[in-house]
Coordinates of N, CA and C in Angstrom, one line a residue:
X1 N 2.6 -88.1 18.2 CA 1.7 -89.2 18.3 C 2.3 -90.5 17.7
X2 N 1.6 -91.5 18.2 CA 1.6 -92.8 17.4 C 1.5 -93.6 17.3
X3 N 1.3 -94.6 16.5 CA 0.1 -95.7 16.5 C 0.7 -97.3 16.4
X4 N 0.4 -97.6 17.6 CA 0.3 -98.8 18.2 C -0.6 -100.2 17.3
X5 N 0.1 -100.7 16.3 CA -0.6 -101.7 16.0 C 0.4 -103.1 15.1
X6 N 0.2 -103.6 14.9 CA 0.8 -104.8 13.8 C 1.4 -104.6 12.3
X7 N 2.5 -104.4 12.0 CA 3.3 -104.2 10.8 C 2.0 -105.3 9.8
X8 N 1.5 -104.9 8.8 CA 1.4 -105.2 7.8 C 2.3 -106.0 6.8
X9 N 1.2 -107.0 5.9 CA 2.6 -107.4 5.0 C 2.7 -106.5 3.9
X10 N 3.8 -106.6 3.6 CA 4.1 -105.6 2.4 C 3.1 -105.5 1.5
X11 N 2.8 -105.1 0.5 CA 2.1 -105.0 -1.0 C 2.7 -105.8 -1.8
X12 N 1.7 -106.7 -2.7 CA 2.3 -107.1 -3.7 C 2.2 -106.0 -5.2
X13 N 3.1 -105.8 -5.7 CA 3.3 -104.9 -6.1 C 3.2 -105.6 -8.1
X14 N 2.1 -104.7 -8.7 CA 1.2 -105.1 -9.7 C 2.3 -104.4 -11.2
X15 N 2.2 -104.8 -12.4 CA 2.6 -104.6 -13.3 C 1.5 -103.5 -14.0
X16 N 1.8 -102.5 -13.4 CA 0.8 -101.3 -13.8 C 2.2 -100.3 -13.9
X17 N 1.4 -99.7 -15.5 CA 2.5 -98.4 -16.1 C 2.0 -97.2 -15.3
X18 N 3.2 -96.6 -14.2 CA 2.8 -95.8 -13.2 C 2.6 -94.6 -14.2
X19 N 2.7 -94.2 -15.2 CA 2.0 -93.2 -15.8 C 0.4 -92.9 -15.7
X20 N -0.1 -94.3 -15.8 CA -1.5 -93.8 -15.3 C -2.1 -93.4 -14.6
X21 N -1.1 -93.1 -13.4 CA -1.7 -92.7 -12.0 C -1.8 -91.4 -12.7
X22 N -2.9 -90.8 -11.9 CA -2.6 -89.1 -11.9 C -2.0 -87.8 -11.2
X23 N -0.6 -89.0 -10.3 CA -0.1 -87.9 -9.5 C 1.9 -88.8 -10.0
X24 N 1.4 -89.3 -11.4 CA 3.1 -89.8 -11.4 C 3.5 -89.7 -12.8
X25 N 4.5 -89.0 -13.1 CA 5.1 -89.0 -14.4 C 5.9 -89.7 -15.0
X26 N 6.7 -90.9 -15.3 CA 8.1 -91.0 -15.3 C 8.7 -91.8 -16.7
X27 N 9.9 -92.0 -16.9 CA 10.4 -92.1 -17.9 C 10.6 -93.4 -17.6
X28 N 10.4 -94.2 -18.8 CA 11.5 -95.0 -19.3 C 10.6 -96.1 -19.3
X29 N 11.3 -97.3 -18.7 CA 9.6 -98.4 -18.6 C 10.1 -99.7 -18.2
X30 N 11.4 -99.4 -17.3 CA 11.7 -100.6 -16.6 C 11.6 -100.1 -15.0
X31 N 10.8 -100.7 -14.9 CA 10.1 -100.2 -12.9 C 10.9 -100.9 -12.0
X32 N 11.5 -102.0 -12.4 CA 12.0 -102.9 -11.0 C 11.2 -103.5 -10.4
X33 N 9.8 -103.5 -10.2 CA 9.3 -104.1 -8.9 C 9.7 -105.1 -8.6
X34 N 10.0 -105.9 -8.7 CA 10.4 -107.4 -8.4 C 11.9 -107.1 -7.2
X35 N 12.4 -106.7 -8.0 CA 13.3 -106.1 -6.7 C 13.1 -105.0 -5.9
X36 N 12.3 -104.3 -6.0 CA 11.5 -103.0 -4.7 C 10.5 -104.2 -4.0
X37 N 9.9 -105.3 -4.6 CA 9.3 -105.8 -3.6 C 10.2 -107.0 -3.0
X38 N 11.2 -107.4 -3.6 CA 11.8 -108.3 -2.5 C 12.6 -107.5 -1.5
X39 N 13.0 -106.5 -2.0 CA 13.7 -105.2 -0.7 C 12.5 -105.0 0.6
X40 N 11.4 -104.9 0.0 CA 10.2 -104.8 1.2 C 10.1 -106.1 1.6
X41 N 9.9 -107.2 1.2 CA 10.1 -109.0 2.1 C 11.2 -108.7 2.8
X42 N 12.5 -108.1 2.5 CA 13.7 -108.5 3.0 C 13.9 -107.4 4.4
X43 N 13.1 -106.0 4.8 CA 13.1 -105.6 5.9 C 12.6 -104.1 5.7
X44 N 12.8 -103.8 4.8 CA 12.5 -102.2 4.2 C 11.1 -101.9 4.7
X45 N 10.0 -102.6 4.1 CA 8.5 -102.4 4.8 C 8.9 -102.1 6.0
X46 N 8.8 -103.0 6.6 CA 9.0 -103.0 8.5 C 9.6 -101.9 8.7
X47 N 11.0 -101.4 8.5 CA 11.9 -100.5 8.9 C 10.3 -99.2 8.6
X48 N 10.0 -99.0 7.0 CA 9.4 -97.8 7.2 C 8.3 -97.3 7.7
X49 N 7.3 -98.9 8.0 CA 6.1 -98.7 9.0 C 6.3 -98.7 9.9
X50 N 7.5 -98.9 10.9 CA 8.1 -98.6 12.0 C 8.2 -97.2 12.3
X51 N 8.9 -96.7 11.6 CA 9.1 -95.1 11.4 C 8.0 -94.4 11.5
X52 N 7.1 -95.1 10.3 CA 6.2 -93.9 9.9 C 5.0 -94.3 11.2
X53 N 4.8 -95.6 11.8 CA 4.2 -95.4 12.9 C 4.3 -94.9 14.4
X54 N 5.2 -94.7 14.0 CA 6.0 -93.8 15.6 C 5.5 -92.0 15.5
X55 N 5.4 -92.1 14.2 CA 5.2 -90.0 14.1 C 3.8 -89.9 13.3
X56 N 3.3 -91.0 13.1 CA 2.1 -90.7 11.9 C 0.8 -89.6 12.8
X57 N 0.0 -89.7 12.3 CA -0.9 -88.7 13.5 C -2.5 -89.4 12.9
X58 N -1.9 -90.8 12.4 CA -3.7 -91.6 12.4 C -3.3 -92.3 14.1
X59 N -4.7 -92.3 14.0 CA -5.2 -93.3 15.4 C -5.5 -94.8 14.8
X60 N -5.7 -95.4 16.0 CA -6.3 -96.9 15.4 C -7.5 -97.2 14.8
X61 N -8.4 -96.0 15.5 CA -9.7 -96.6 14.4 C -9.6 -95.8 13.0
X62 N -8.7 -94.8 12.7 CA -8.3 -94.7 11.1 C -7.6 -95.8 10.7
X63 N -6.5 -96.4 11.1 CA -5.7 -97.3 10.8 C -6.2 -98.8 10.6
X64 N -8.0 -98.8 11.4 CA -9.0 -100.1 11.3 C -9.5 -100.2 9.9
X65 N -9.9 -99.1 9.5 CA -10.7 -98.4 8.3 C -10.0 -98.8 7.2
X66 N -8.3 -98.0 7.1 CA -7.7 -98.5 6.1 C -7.3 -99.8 5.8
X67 N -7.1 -100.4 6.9 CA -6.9 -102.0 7.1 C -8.0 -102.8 6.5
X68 N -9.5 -102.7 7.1 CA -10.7 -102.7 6.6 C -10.9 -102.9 5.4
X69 N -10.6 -102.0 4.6 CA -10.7 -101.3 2.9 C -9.6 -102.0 2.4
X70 N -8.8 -102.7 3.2 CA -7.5 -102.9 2.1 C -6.6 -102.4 1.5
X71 N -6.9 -100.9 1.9 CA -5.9 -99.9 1.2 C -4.1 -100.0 0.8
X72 N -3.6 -100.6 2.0 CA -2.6 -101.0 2.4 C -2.2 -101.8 1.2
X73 N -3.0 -102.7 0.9 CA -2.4 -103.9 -0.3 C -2.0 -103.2 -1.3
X74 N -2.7 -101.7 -1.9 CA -3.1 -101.2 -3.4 C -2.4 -100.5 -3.5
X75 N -1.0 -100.2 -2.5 CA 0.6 -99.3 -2.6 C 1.1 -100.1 -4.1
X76 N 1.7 -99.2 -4.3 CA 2.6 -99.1 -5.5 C 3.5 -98.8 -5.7
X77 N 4.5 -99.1 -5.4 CA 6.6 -98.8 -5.7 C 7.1 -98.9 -6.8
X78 N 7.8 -98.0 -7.8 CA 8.2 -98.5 -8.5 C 9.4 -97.6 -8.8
X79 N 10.7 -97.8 -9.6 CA 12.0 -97.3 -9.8 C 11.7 -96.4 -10.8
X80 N 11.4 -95.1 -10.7 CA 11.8 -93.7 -11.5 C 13.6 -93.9 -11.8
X81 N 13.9 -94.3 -13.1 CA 15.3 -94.7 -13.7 C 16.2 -93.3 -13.8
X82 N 15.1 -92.1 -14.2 CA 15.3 -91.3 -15.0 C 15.7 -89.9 -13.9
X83 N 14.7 -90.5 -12.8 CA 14.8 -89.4 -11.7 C 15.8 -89.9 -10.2
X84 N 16.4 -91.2 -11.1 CA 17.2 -91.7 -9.8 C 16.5 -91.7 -8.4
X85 N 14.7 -92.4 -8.6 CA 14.3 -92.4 -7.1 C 13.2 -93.6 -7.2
X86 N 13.2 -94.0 -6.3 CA 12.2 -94.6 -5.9 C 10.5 -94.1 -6.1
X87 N 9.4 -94.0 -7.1 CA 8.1 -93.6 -6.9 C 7.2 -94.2 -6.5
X88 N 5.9 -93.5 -6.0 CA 5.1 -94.5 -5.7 C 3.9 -94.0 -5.8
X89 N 2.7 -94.7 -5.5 CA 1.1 -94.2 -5.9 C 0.7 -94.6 -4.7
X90 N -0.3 -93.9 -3.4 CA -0.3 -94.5 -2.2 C -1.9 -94.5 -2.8
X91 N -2.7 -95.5 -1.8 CA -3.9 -95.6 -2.2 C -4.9 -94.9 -1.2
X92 N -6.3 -94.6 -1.4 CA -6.6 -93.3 -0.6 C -8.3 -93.5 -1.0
X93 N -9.0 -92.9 -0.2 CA -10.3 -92.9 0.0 C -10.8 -91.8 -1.0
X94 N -11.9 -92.3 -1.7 CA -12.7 -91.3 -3.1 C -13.1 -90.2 -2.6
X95 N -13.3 -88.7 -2.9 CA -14.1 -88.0 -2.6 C -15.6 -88.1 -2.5
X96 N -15.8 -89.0 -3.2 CA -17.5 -89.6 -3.0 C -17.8 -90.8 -2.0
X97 N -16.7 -90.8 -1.2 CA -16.7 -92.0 0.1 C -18.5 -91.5 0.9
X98 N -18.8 -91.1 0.7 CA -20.0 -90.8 1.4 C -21.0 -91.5 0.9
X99 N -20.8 -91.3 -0.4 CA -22.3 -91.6 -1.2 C -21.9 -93.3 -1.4
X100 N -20.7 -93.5 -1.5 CA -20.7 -94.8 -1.7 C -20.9 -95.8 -0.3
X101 N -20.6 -95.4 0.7 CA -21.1 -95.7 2.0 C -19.9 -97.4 2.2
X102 N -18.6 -96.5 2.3 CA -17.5 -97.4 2.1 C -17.0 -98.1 3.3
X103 N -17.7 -98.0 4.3 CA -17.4 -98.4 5.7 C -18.0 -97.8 6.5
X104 N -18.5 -98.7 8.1 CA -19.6 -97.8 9.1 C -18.9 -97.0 9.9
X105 N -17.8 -96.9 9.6 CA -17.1 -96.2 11.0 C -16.2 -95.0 9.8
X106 N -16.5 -94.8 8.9 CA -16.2 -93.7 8.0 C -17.2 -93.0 7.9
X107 N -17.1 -91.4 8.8 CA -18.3 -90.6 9.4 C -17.9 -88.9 9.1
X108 N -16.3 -89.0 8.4 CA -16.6 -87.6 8.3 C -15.4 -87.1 6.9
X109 N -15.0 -86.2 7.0 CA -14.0 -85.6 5.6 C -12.6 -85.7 6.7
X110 N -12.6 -84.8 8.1 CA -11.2 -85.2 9.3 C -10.9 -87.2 8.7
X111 N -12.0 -87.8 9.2 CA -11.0 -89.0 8.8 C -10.7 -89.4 7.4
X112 N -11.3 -88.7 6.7 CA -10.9 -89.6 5.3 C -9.4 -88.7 4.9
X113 N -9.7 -87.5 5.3 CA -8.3 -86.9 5.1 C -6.7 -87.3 6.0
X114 N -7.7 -87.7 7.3 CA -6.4 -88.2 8.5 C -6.0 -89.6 7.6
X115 N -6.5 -90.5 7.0 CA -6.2 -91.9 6.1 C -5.3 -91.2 5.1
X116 N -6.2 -90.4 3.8 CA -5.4 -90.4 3.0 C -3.7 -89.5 3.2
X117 N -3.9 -89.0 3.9 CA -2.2 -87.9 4.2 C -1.7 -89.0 4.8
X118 N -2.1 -89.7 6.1 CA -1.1 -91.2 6.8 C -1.0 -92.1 5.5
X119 N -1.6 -92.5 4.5 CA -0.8 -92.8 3.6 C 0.0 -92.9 2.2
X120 N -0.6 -91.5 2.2 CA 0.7 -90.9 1.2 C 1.8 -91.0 2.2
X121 N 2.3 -90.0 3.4 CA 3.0 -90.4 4.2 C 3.9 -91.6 4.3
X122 N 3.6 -92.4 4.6 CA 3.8 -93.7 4.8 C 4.6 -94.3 3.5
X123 N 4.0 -93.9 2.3 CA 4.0 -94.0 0.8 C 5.7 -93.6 0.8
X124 N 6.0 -92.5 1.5 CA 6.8 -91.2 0.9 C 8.4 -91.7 1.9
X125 N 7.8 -92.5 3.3 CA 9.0 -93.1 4.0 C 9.3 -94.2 3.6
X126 N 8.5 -95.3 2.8 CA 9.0 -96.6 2.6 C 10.1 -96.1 1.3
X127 N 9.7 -95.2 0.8 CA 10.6 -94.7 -0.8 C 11.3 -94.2 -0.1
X128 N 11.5 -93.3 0.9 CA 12.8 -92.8 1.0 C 13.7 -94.4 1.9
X129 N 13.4 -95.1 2.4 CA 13.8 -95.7 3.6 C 14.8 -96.8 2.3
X130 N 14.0 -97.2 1.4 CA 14.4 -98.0 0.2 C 15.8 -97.3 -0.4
X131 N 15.4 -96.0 -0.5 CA 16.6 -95.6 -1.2 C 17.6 -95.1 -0.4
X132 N 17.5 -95.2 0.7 CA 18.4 -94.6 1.6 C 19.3 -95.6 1.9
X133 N 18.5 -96.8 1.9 CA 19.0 -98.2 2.8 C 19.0 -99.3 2.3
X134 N 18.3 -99.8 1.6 CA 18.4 -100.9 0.9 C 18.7 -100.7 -0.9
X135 N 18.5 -99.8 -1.4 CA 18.3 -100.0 -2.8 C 20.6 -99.2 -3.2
X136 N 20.6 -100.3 -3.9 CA 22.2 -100.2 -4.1 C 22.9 -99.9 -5.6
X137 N 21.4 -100.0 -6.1 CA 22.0 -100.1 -7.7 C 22.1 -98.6 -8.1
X138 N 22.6 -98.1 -9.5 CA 22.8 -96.8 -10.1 C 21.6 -96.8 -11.2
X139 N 21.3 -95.5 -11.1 CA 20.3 -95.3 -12.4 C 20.9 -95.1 -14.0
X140 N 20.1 -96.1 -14.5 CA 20.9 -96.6 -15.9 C 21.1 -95.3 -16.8
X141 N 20.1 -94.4 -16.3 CA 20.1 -92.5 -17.5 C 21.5 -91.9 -17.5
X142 N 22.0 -91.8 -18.7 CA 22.6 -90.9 -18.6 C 22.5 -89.6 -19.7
X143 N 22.4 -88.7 -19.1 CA 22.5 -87.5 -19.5 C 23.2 -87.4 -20.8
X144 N 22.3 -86.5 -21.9 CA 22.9 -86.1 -22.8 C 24.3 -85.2 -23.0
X145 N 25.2 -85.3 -24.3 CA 26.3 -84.6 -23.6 C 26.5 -83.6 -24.2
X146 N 25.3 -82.5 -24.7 CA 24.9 -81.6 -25.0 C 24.2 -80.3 -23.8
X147 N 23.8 -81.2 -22.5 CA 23.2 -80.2 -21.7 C 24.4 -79.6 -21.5
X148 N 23.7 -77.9 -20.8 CA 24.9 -77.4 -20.4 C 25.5 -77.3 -19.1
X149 N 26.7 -77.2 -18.7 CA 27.5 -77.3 -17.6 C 26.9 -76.3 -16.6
X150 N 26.0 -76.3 -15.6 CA 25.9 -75.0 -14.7 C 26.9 -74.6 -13.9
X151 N 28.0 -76.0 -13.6 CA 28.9 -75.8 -12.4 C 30.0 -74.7 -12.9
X152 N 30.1 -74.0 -14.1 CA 31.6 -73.2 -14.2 C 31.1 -71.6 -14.2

C-alpha cells in the first residue's frame, strides 16, 4: 500500500531529556538536535517520508487525523551517543482517545492503532535513513578498557 499525500515539514525538535519518555533510555546528555534537525531541513525528512509513504499501510483519512492533531510536529530525534544511534519518541493517540473525543473522524481502536504503528514506523525510518545517510560523525563513548574481549 501507500499513501499519496504532501511531505510534511520536518519537526522542530524540543530540548526535552529523552529519558522522560517511557519507551527511551539513554546515556549521556548531549542529544545533538540542532544537527538531527538541520540533517532533516537539509533532505533526510523527505527521503524518509518518502520511503515510509510508499510501504506505510495508513490511508488518507488516518493520515488527515494525524495531520489534524498535529502529531507529526511532536516527533522527537535525538543522538543515543552511547548506543551509536539515532533515537526517537514518535507521538501517538491516548488510550482514552474516546473519552476525550479528540477528533470526529476518530471512530474506532483499527484507526488509532493504524496512526500510532504508521508513526512509530515512520519514527523508526527517518532514524535509520539519518544514520545511514546523512549523519557522519562517530560516537564520542568509548568503552572501558576493562570489558572483556569476546572476539578470542
Amino acid at each position: 500500500m501507500s499513501l499519496d499525500v504532501e511531505t510534511p515539514e520536518p519537526p522542530e525538535l524540543a530540548a526535552v531529556d529523552p529519558n522522560e519518555y517511557e519507551d527511551a533510555e539513554v546515556a549521556g546528555g548531549e542529544y545533538r538536535r540542532d544537527d538531527l534537525e538541520a540533517l532533516l531541513r537539509e533532505g533526510a525528512w523527505e527521503d524518509a517520508f518518502s520511503e515510509w509513504a510508499d510501504a506505510t499501510d495508513m490511508d488518507e483519512s488516518d493520515w488527515a487525523i494525524a495531520v489534524d492533531l498535529g502529531l507529526v510536529s511532536r516527533f522527537d530525534f535525538f543522538w543515543d551517543d552511547f548506543a551509536d544511534r539515532v533515537g526517537y519518541h514518535a507521538p501517538g493517540l491516548p488510550e482514552d482517545w474516546k473519552e476525550r473525543d479528540l477528533h470526529p473522524d476518530l471512530d474506532s481502536w483499527g484507526t488509532v492503532s493504524a496512526i500510532n504503528a504508521g508513526l512509530t514506523e515512520l519514527g523508526q525510518i527517518v532514524c535509520e535513513t539519518l544514520k545511514e545517510e546523512y549523519i557522519d560523525w562517530e560516537a564520542d563513548f568509548e568503552a572501558p578498557d576493562d570489558l572483556p574481549d569476546f572476539d578470542e
